[in-house]
Coordinates of C-alpha atoms in Angstrom, one line a residue:
M1 CA 107.0 126.1 79.0
I2 CA 109.6 123.3 78.8
L3 CA 113.3 124.2 78.1
R4 CA 115.7 121.5 77.1
P5 CA 119.5 121.7 77.5
T6 CA 121.5 121.7 74.3
A7 CA 124.9 120.7 75.7
R8 CA 126.5 119.2 78.8
S9 CA 129.7 119.7 80.7
S10 CA 131.1 118.3 83.9
L11 CA 131.8 121.0 86.5
P12 CA 132.5 120.3 90.2
F13 CA 129.8 121.3 92.6
A14 CA 130.9 124.3 94.7
R15 CA 130.1 123.7 98.4
S16 CA 132.5 126.3 99.8
R17 CA 131.6 129.9 100.0
C18 CA 133.1 132.0 97.3
Y19 CA 132.3 135.0 95.1
A20 CA 131.9 135.1 91.3
S21 CA 131.3 137.7 88.7
F22 CA 128.1 137.0 86.7
A23 CA 129.3 139.1 83.7
T24 CA 131.5 136.4 82.3
R25 CA 128.7 134.2 80.9
P26 CA 125.1 134.6 79.8
Q27 CA 122.7 134.7 82.8
H28 CA 119.0 134.7 83.4
D29 CA 117.5 136.9 86.1
V30 CA 114.5 135.3 87.9
D31 CA 112.6 135.9 91.1
V32 CA 112.2 132.3 92.3
L33 CA 114.4 129.3 91.3
I34 CA 113.2 126.0 92.6
V35 CA 115.7 123.1 92.6
G36 CA 114.0 119.7 92.5
G37 CA 111.1 118.4 90.5
G38 CA 109.6 116.0 93.1
P39 CA 106.2 116.4 94.7
A40 CA 107.3 119.3 96.9
G41 CA 109.0 121.3 94.1
L42 CA 106.2 120.8 91.6
A43 CA 103.6 121.7 94.3
L44 CA 105.4 124.9 95.0
A45 CA 105.7 125.7 91.3
S46 CA 101.9 125.0 91.0
T47 CA 101.2 127.2 94.0
L48 CA 103.2 130.2 92.6
G49 CA 101.6 129.7 89.1
S50 CA 98.0 129.4 90.4
S51 CA 97.9 132.8 92.1
E52 CA 97.2 135.7 89.8
T53 CA 99.1 138.0 92.2
L54 CA 102.2 135.9 92.0
R55 CA 101.9 135.2 88.3
S56 CA 101.9 138.9 87.5
N57 CA 104.8 139.7 89.8
L58 CA 107.1 136.8 89.7
K59 CA 109.3 134.9 87.2
T60 CA 109.7 131.4 88.4
V61 CA 112.0 128.6 87.1
L62 CA 112.1 125.0 88.3
V63 CA 115.2 123.0 87.6
E64 CA 115.2 119.2 87.7
A65 CA 118.1 116.8 86.9
G66 CA 115.7 114.0 85.7
D67 CA 113.5 113.7 82.7
L68 CA 110.1 115.0 83.6
S69 CA 108.6 113.7 80.3
K70 CA 108.8 110.2 81.9
V71 CA 106.5 111.4 84.6
R72 CA 104.2 113.4 82.3
N73 CA 103.8 110.4 80.0
W74 CA 103.5 107.8 82.7
T75 CA 100.8 105.3 82.2
C76 CA 99.8 102.1 84.0
D77 CA 97.3 99.4 83.5
A78 CA 94.2 99.8 85.7
S79 CA 95.0 96.8 87.7
S80 CA 98.7 97.7 88.2
F81 CA 100.1 100.2 90.6
S82 CA 103.6 101.6 91.2
N83 CA 105.3 100.8 94.6
R84 CA 105.7 104.3 95.9
V85 CA 102.4 105.4 97.5
S86 CA 101.6 108.2 99.8
S87 CA 98.7 109.0 102.1
L88 CA 97.3 112.5 101.5
T89 CA 95.5 113.9 104.5
N90 CA 92.4 116.0 104.2
A91 CA 94.5 119.1 104.8
S92 CA 96.8 118.2 101.8
Q93 CA 93.9 117.4 99.6
L94 CA 92.2 120.7 100.4
F95 CA 95.4 122.5 99.6
L96 CA 95.8 120.7 96.2
Q97 CA 92.1 121.5 95.5
E98 CA 92.6 125.2 96.2
I99 CA 95.6 125.6 93.9
G100 CA 93.6 123.8 91.2
A101 CA 95.9 120.7 91.0
W102 CA 93.7 118.0 92.5
K103 CA 91.4 117.8 89.4
H104 CA 94.4 116.8 87.3
L105 CA 95.0 113.6 89.3
D106 CA 93.5 110.4 88.1
N107 CA 90.9 109.9 90.8
S108 CA 90.4 106.2 89.8
R109 CA 94.0 105.6 91.0
T110 CA 93.3 107.0 94.5
C111 CA 91.6 105.2 97.4
A112 CA 89.9 106.6 100.5
V113 CA 91.0 105.3 103.9
Q114 CA 87.8 105.2 106.0
D115 CA 89.2 103.1 108.8
M116 CA 92.5 102.3 110.3
K117 CA 93.4 99.4 112.6
V118 CA 96.7 99.5 114.5
W119 CA 97.9 96.8 116.9
D120 CA 100.8 95.7 119.0
G121 CA 102.7 92.7 117.5
I122 CA 103.4 91.2 121.0
S123 CA 100.3 91.8 123.1
D124 CA 97.8 92.3 120.2
S125 CA 96.3 95.4 122.0
R126 CA 94.5 97.5 119.4
I127 CA 93.4 101.0 118.6
E128 CA 91.0 101.7 115.7
F129 CA 90.0 104.9 114.0
S130 CA 87.0 105.4 111.8
S131 CA 85.8 108.4 109.8
S132 CA 82.3 107.6 111.1
E133 CA 83.5 108.6 114.6
L134 CA 84.0 112.2 113.6
N135 CA 81.6 114.9 112.5
L136 CA 82.9 115.0 108.9
P137 CA 80.8 116.5 106.1
N138 CA 81.4 113.4 104.0
P139 CA 82.6 110.4 106.0
E140 CA 82.7 108.3 102.8
A141 CA 85.6 110.4 101.6
G142 CA 87.7 109.0 104.3
M143 CA 90.3 110.2 106.8
S144 CA 93.0 110.4 104.1
R145 CA 93.4 109.3 100.5
L146 CA 96.1 107.0 99.1
T147 CA 97.6 107.5 95.7
E148 CA 100.8 106.8 93.8
N149 CA 103.5 109.4 94.0
L150 CA 103.6 109.3 90.2
N151 CA 99.9 110.1 89.9
L152 CA 100.5 113.2 92.1
Q153 CA 103.5 114.3 90.2
R154 CA 101.9 113.8 86.8
G155 CA 98.8 115.7 88.0
L156 CA 101.0 118.6 89.2
L157 CA 102.8 118.7 85.8
N158 CA 99.5 118.7 84.0
H159 CA 98.3 121.5 86.2
L160 CA 101.4 123.6 85.5
E161 CA 100.9 123.2 81.8
S162 CA 97.3 124.3 82.0
L163 CA 98.3 127.6 83.6
P164 CA 99.3 130.9 81.9
S165 CA 103.0 130.8 81.1
S166 CA 104.6 132.1 84.4
V167 CA 106.6 129.1 85.5
T168 CA 109.5 127.6 83.4
L169 CA 110.3 124.0 83.8
K170 CA 113.9 123.1 82.9
D171 CA 114.4 119.4 83.3
R172 CA 117.4 117.2 82.4
S173 CA 119.5 120.0 83.8
K174 CA 121.8 119.3 86.7
V175 CA 123.0 122.0 89.2
T176 CA 126.8 122.0 89.1
K177 CA 127.6 125.0 91.2
I178 CA 125.9 127.6 93.4
V179 CA 127.8 130.8 94.4
P180 CA 126.8 134.2 95.7
E181 CA 127.2 137.2 93.3
E182 CA 129.8 139.7 94.2
S183 CA 127.6 142.5 95.5
P184 CA 126.0 143.5 98.8
S185 CA 122.7 141.8 97.9
A186 CA 124.5 138.5 97.2
W187 CA 121.9 136.9 95.0
P188 CA 122.6 133.2 94.4
L189 CA 124.1 132.4 91.0
V190 CA 123.0 128.8 90.0
H191 CA 125.2 127.2 87.3
L192 CA 123.7 124.3 85.3
D193 CA 125.6 121.6 83.4
N194 CA 124.5 123.1 80.0
G195 CA 126.3 126.4 80.8
D196 CA 123.2 128.4 81.8
V197 CA 123.5 130.6 84.8
Y198 CA 120.5 131.8 86.8
R199 CA 120.6 134.8 89.1
T200 CA 117.7 134.5 91.5
R201 CA 116.1 136.7 94.2
L202 CA 115.0 133.5 96.1
L203 CA 116.5 130.0 95.9
V204 CA 114.3 127.2 97.1
G205 CA 115.8 123.8 97.9
A206 CA 113.3 121.0 97.2
D207 CA 116.1 118.8 96.2
G208 CA 115.9 116.0 98.8
F209 CA 118.0 114.6 101.6
N210 CA 121.3 115.3 100.0
S211 CA 120.4 118.9 99.2
P212 CA 122.9 121.0 97.2
V213 CA 120.9 124.1 98.2
R214 CA 121.2 123.2 101.9
S215 CA 125.0 122.8 101.4
Y216 CA 125.2 126.2 99.6
A217 CA 123.2 127.9 102.4
G218 CA 125.6 126.5 105.0
I219 CA 122.8 124.9 106.9
S220 CA 123.8 121.8 109.0
S221 CA 121.4 119.1 110.1
F222 CA 121.1 116.5 112.9
G223 CA 119.7 113.0 112.9
W224 CA 120.5 109.3 112.9
S225 CA 120.0 106.1 111.0
Y226 CA 117.3 103.7 112.4
D227 CA 119.3 100.7 111.2
T228 CA 116.1 99.7 109.5
Q229 CA 115.2 99.0 105.9
A230 CA 111.8 99.6 104.4
I231 CA 110.5 97.0 101.9
V232 CA 107.9 98.3 99.5
S233 CA 105.8 96.4 96.9
T234 CA 102.4 96.2 95.3
M235 CA 100.3 93.3 96.5
T236 CA 97.5 91.4 94.8
H237 CA 94.8 89.7 96.8
H238 CA 91.2 88.4 96.6
P239 CA 88.4 90.9 97.2
S240 CA 87.9 91.5 100.9
Y241 CA 84.7 90.3 102.6
Y242 CA 84.1 94.0 103.4
A243 CA 84.7 97.3 101.6
H244 CA 88.5 97.5 101.1
T245 CA 88.9 101.0 102.6
T246 CA 90.8 100.0 105.7
A247 CA 94.5 100.5 106.4
F248 CA 96.2 97.9 108.7
Q249 CA 99.4 98.4 110.6
R250 CA 101.0 95.9 113.1
F251 CA 103.9 97.1 115.2
L252 CA 106.5 94.3 115.3
P253 CA 109.6 94.7 117.5
T254 CA 111.7 94.6 114.3
G255 CA 109.6 97.4 112.8
P256 CA 106.0 98.2 111.7
I257 CA 104.3 96.6 108.7
A258 CA 101.5 98.5 106.9
F259 CA 98.9 97.3 104.4
L260 CA 97.5 100.2 102.4
P261 CA 94.4 99.8 100.2
L262 CA 94.6 100.9 96.5
S263 CA 91.7 99.0 94.9
P264 CA 89.4 96.1 95.8
T265 CA 92.1 93.6 94.9
T266 CA 95.4 95.6 95.2
S267 CA 97.2 97.1 98.2
S268 CA 100.6 98.7 98.9
L269 CA 103.1 97.3 101.4
V270 CA 105.5 99.2 103.6
W271 CA 107.4 96.8 105.9
S272 CA 110.1 98.3 108.1
T273 CA 112.5 95.6 109.3
Q274 CA 116.2 94.8 110.0
P275 CA 118.5 95.2 106.9
P276 CA 119.8 91.6 106.9
L277 CA 116.3 90.3 106.9
A278 CA 115.2 92.7 104.2
K279 CA 118.1 91.5 102.1
A280 CA 117.2 87.9 102.7
L281 CA 113.5 88.4 101.9
Q282 CA 114.3 90.2 98.6
A283 CA 116.7 87.5 97.6
A284 CA 114.1 84.7 98.1
E285 CA 111.5 83.9 95.5
P286 CA 108.5 86.3 95.5
S287 CA 106.2 83.6 96.9
V288 CA 108.3 83.4 100.0
L289 CA 107.9 87.1 100.6
V290 CA 104.1 86.7 99.9
T291 CA 103.9 84.1 102.7
M292 CA 106.0 86.1 105.1
I293 CA 103.9 89.2 104.6
N294 CA 100.7 87.2 105.4
A295 CA 102.5 85.7 108.5
A296 CA 103.7 89.1 109.7
F297 CA 100.1 90.3 110.2
R298 CA 99.0 87.1 111.9
L299 CA 101.6 84.9 113.5
P300 CA 102.6 85.4 117.2
D301 CA 105.9 87.2 117.8
V302 CA 107.7 84.2 119.2
S303 CA 107.1 82.3 115.9
M304 CA 108.0 85.3 113.8
Q305 CA 111.3 85.5 115.6
Y306 CA 112.0 81.8 114.8
L307 CA 111.1 82.3 111.1
H308 CA 113.4 85.3 110.9
K309 CA 116.3 83.4 112.3
L310 CA 115.6 80.4 110.0
I311 CA 115.5 82.7 106.9
L312 CA 118.7 84.5 107.8
Q313 CA 120.6 81.2 108.5
L314 CA 119.6 79.7 105.2
H315 CA 120.4 82.9 103.4
K316 CA 123.9 83.0 104.9
K317 CA 124.5 79.5 103.7
G318 CA 123.6 80.5 100.1
T319 CA 120.5 78.3 100.1
P320 CA 117.5 80.7 100.4
I321 CA 114.4 79.2 102.1
T322 CA 111.9 77.7 99.6
L323 CA 108.2 78.1 99.7
L324 CA 107.6 74.5 100.6
Q325 CA 110.0 74.7 103.6
L326 CA 108.3 77.9 104.8
Q327 CA 104.8 76.5 104.4
E328 CA 105.7 73.3 106.3
E329 CA 107.2 75.3 109.2
L330 CA 104.2 77.7 109.2
A331 CA 101.7 74.8 109.3
W332 CA 103.5 73.2 112.3
R333 CA 103.7 76.6 114.1
E334 CA 100.0 77.4 113.5
R335 CA 99.0 74.0 114.9
S336 CA 101.2 74.7 118.0
H337 CA 99.3 78.0 118.5
N338 CA 95.9 76.3 117.9
I339 CA 95.3 78.4 114.8
S340 CA 92.8 76.6 112.6
S341 CA 93.4 76.4 108.8
H342 CA 90.0 78.0 108.4
S343 CA 90.7 80.8 110.8
P344 CA 91.5 84.3 109.4
Y345 CA 94.6 84.1 111.6
S346 CA 96.1 81.4 109.4
S347 CA 98.8 82.6 107.0
L348 CA 98.4 79.7 104.6
P349 CA 96.0 79.7 101.6
P350 CA 92.6 78.3 102.7
E351 CA 91.4 75.1 101.2
G352 CA 88.4 75.4 98.9
S353 CA 86.5 78.6 97.9
N354 CA 87.0 82.0 99.5
E355 CA 83.3 82.8 99.2
G356 CA 80.5 82.3 101.7
V357 CA 80.0 83.6 105.3
P358 CA 83.2 85.4 106.4
P359 CA 85.0 83.8 109.4
I360 CA 84.8 85.5 112.8
D361 CA 87.4 88.3 113.1
S362 CA 88.0 88.5 109.4
D363 CA 87.5 92.2 109.6
M364 CA 90.4 92.5 112.1
L365 CA 93.0 91.5 109.5
P366 CA 93.9 92.4 105.9
P367 CA 93.0 89.9 103.2
L368 CA 95.6 87.2 102.4
I369 CA 97.7 88.3 99.5
T370 CA 98.2 85.9 96.6
S371 CA 101.0 87.5 94.7
I372 CA 103.2 90.5 94.3
Q373 CA 103.1 92.5 91.1
P374 CA 106.3 92.1 89.0
D375 CA 109.2 94.6 89.5
T376 CA 107.6 96.3 92.5
I377 CA 109.7 94.9 95.2
A378 CA 112.2 97.5 96.5
S379 CA 113.8 98.7 99.7
F380 CA 115.4 101.8 101.1
P381 CA 117.1 102.8 104.5
L382 CA 115.2 104.8 107.1
R383 CA 116.5 107.7 109.0
F384 CA 115.6 110.7 111.1
N385 CA 117.1 114.0 109.9
H386 CA 116.1 117.6 110.5
A387 CA 117.9 120.7 109.3
D388 CA 119.1 123.2 112.0
A389 CA 117.2 125.9 110.1
Y390 CA 115.0 126.3 107.1
L391 CA 116.5 129.7 106.0
G392 CA 120.0 130.5 104.8
S393 CA 121.8 133.3 106.6
L394 CA 125.0 135.3 106.0
V395 CA 125.9 134.7 109.7
D396 CA 128.6 132.1 110.4
G397 CA 129.7 131.9 106.8
G398 CA 126.4 130.9 105.3
N399 CA 124.5 132.3 102.3
G400 CA 121.2 134.1 102.4
R401 CA 118.2 134.2 100.0
T402 CA 117.7 130.5 100.4
V403 CA 114.9 128.4 101.9
L404 CA 114.3 124.6 102.3
V405 CA 111.1 122.6 101.9
G406 CA 110.2 118.9 102.0
D407 CA 112.9 116.3 102.3
A408 CA 115.7 118.9 102.0
A409 CA 114.5 120.2 105.4
H410 CA 113.3 117.0 107.1
T411 CA 113.3 113.2 106.8
I412 CA 110.9 111.2 108.9
H413 CA 110.1 107.5 109.6
P414 CA 107.3 106.4 107.3
L415 CA 105.3 104.6 110.1
A416 CA 102.7 107.5 110.2
G417 CA 102.8 108.2 106.5
Q418 CA 103.5 111.9 107.1
G419 CA 106.6 112.7 105.0
L420 CA 104.8 114.0 101.9
N421 CA 102.1 115.8 104.0
L422 CA 104.8 117.7 105.9
G423 CA 106.4 118.7 102.6
L424 CA 103.0 119.9 101.2
G425 CA 102.5 121.8 104.5
D426 CA 105.8 123.5 103.9
V427 CA 104.8 124.5 100.4
E428 CA 101.4 125.9 101.4
C429 CA 103.0 128.0 104.1
L430 CA 105.9 129.3 101.9
G431 CA 103.5 130.1 99.1
R432 CA 101.3 132.1 101.5
C433 CA 104.4 133.8 102.9
I434 CA 105.6 134.9 99.5
E435 CA 102.2 136.1 98.5
N436 CA 101.9 138.2 101.6
T437 CA 105.3 139.7 101.0
I438 CA 104.4 140.7 97.4
E439 CA 101.2 142.3 98.5
Q440 CA 103.1 144.4 101.0
G441 CA 105.8 145.4 98.5
G442 CA 108.6 143.5 100.3
D443 CA 111.6 141.6 99.1
I444 CA 110.7 137.9 98.9
G445 CA 114.3 136.8 99.4
S446 CA 114.9 138.7 102.6
H447 CA 115.3 137.0 105.9
T448 CA 112.5 139.1 107.4
A449 CA 110.0 138.1 104.7
L450 CA 110.8 134.4 105.1
L451 CA 110.9 134.3 108.9
P452 CA 107.1 133.6 109.3
Y453 CA 107.5 130.5 107.2
S454 CA 110.4 129.2 109.3
T455 CA 108.7 130.1 112.6
E456 CA 105.5 128.3 111.7
R457 CA 106.8 125.2 110.0
Y458 CA 109.9 124.3 112.1
F459 CA 107.9 123.7 115.2
E460 CA 105.0 121.9 113.5
N461 CA 107.4 119.6 111.7
H462 CA 109.5 118.8 114.7
K463 CA 106.5 118.1 116.8
M464 CA 105.3 115.4 114.4
M465 CA 108.8 114.1 113.8
S466 CA 109.4 113.7 117.5
A467 CA 106.1 111.9 118.1
V468 CA 106.9 109.4 115.3
D469 CA 110.4 108.9 116.5
K470 CA 109.1 108.1 120.1
L471 CA 106.6 105.6 118.7
H472 CA 109.3 103.8 116.7
K473 CA 111.5 103.5 119.8
L474 CA 108.7 102.5 122.1
Y475 CA 107.5 99.7 119.9
S476 CA 111.0 98.4 119.1
T477 CA 111.4 96.8 122.5
R478 CA 110.2 93.4 124.0
S479 CA 110.7 94.6 127.6
E480 CA 107.6 93.2 129.5
P481 CA 106.9 96.3 131.6
V482 CA 107.0 98.6 128.6
V483 CA 104.9 96.2 126.5
W484 CA 102.3 96.1 129.4
A485 CA 102.3 99.8 129.7
R486 CA 101.8 100.6 126.1
S487 CA 99.2 97.9 125.7
V488 CA 97.0 99.1 128.6
G489 CA 97.2 102.6 127.3
L490 CA 96.2 101.6 123.8
E491 CA 93.2 99.5 125.0
I492 CA 91.9 102.2 127.4
V493 CA 91.9 104.9 124.7
N494 CA 90.3 102.5 122.2
E495 CA 87.4 101.6 124.5
L496 CA 86.6 105.3 125.4
D497 CA 85.1 106.5 122.1
S498 CA 84.4 110.0 123.3
V499 CA 88.0 110.4 124.6
K500 CA 89.4 108.9 121.4
A501 CA 87.3 111.2 119.2
A502 CA 88.3 114.2 121.3
I503 CA 92.0 113.4 121.0
M504 CA 91.7 113.0 117.2
M505 CA 89.9 116.3 116.9
T506 CA 92.1 118.4 119.1
A507 CA 95.2 117.0 117.6
G508 CA 94.2 117.8 114.0
G509 CA 91.6 120.5 114.2
D510 CA 88.2 120.7 112.6
A511 CA 87.6 119.2 109.2
N512 CA 84.8 121.7 108.4
K513 CA 87.1 124.7 108.7
T514 CA 88.9 126.2 105.7
S515 CA 92.5 125.6 104.8
S516 CA 95.3 127.9 105.9
R517 CA 95.2 129.6 102.5
S518 CA 91.9 131.0 103.6
G519 CA 93.1 131.9 107.0
G520 CA 92.3 128.8 109.1
G521 CA 95.3 126.7 108.3
G522 CA 96.1 125.5 111.8
A523 CA 92.7 124.1 112.2
V524 CA 92.6 121.7 109.3
W525 CA 92.0 118.2 110.5
D526 CA 95.0 115.9 110.0
F527 CA 94.2 112.2 110.5
A528 CA 97.6 110.7 110.7
G529 CA 98.8 113.4 113.1
S530 CA 95.8 112.6 115.2
S531 CA 96.5 108.9 115.3
V532 CA 100.0 109.5 116.4
Q533 CA 98.9 111.8 119.1
A534 CA 96.2 109.3 120.1
V535 CA 98.7 106.5 120.6
V536 CA 101.0 108.8 122.6
A537 CA 98.1 109.9 124.7
G538 CA 97.1 106.2 125.3
L539 CA 100.6 105.6 126.5
N540 CA 100.4 108.5 128.9
V541 CA 97.2 107.1 130.4
A542 CA 99.0 103.7 130.8
E543 CA 101.9 105.4 132.6
R544 CA 99.6 107.0 135.2
L545 CA 97.9 103.6 135.8
G546 CA 101.0 101.4 135.6
K547 CA 103.4 100.2 138.3
A548 CA 106.4 102.3 139.2
A549 CA 108.7 100.1 137.2
A550 CA 106.7 100.3 134.1
G551 CA 106.3 104.0 134.5
S552 CA 110.0 104.7 134.9
L553 CA 110.8 102.6 131.8
L554 CA 108.2 104.3 129.8
Q555 CA 109.6 107.7 130.8
R556 CA 112.9 106.7 129.4
F557 CA 111.4 106.3 126.0
S558 CA 109.3 109.4 126.1
K559 CA 112.1 111.9 127.0

C-alpha cells in the first residue's frame, strides 16, 4: 500500500532529548517503523512482510523522503547500465531467495563473477580466485553476482507489492522530528513533514551515514576520512577473448581500481584515487578518462605517477590534458618500458582488427574499454565509520526502542565490495531476532529482545571493516620492505592451491549449507570476505618469511 503526503511544512529536526505529548495531533500506532527506503530498508520491509508469523502480528511502516515511484518505474536499455553496482555474495543471494525477493530482480541485468584477479600495482604479484577451485554445487553461478542497485531496489519494491498488505510504504515524506513519548515505555514519536505522527514500538534506522535515527538514539560513532575519492562509471568495450565473468582489481598506491563485468561488452568501474586527481579526470574529456582507465590496469607505477602529475599540472593551469597529448605521452612511455603495441599490456587502441588468436597474457587483464556511457561518470568521498552501538539505550541520555542497520550503523571502503552485503546481513539477523521474539511472546522493542542482533552483527561487521581498512593502508605505501613483504605473501598463497582453497572455505563457510534463516547462518560461504582474509593470510606468511625490517614495518600496518 502506498500513502502519499497531502501537505508539507518545514519543522526543525529535533536532535536533543525532550518529551512530547502525542494527544495534540493525530497519530498512528505501529509496531515497526523503518526510516529509509534504500536497499537495507526495503530488504527489512520485505523480510517482515514475507513471514506469515510477522505479517499476522506486526504493523510495519517504511518512511522514505524520496520518490519511490522513480525506482519502481525505472527502466534502462538492455545495453545501458547505471553507475551504482553492487556485488551480492552467495549468502546475500540465498537470503533474498528465501524471502522471495530474488525472483523479482531482472536476472538479465545481473552477471556472475566466476573468477577474480587481484594484483599489486608496484610489484605485479598476484592472487587469483576461481569458483572452480571450490566444491560448489553450481560453479557456473559464480562466487558472487553483480547487479545495479536500482535493479535490486526495484525488485524489492515489486516483491513488497506482491505480498498481502502488511507493510505500508510512505514515500515523499521527510522525518522532521523524533521525540520520546511522555510515559515510562517512552515509545518514539516520529513526526513527518506532512503533519503525520507515528508512535512505534520499534524504530529502525536504515537512513544512511547521516542518520537522524542514530542522532535521536544518542549513539555516537567513530571513524575517519580516507582522503580518497571513488570515481564510478559504466564502461563499454569489445567482447573479451574469454567469457567475461572475471572481476579485475589492481592495487595502486593512490588507491585500488576495479573492473566489474556486467555484460559481454559492458563493465562497471570503481576507481579510488586522490581527490585532486579525481577532480581533474572528471573535468577532462571522457576519452581522456577512458585512456587513463586502460593505463591504470597496465602501465608501471613509475609512469602512472608521472601521468598523474602531468594531468594535475595542466588542470591547475586551466588547460586540461587533451587525448592527443595523453596518447603521445603514453606511446613514448610504453616504448621505454618495451611494451609492444600488439601486447595486451598496451593501453592504446590496437591497430587493425581485434579478432584472431588472443595475445599471450590477454586473460590476465581486462579488455580495453572504448567509451564511457553518457552521464555515468560520478564520484564520492570514501570513509570509515562505525557506530559505537547498534541499539539505542536510555543510559547516558539516549533513547531506547531504536536499532540501526546498513550504512546508518557502518560505512566501509568499497575495495572488497562488502558494504551492501554487510547491510543485508544486518537485515537478515534483525528479521530473525524479531521473529524469535514474536514467537516467544516478547516485546520487539526491548533491549533484551534486540541484544542478540547487536551481539552477532557488531563483531562480524567490525571484523570485515578492520580487514578492509588494513588492506587499504597496506597497499597505500611505496615502502620497499612493505612492498616486498606483501608481494611474497600474495605469491606464496596464490601458488599453494590447497592452502588458498582452505583459507577461502574457512573464512566464509560452506556454500552447500543453508542460510542463517534456516539455522546455519554463520556457515554460508562469503566470497569477498574470503578474498580479504586470503590476502591478509598471505601477508602473514610473508611476515614470517621476511627480514626483520620488513616484518617490523608490516606489523605497524597490521596493528
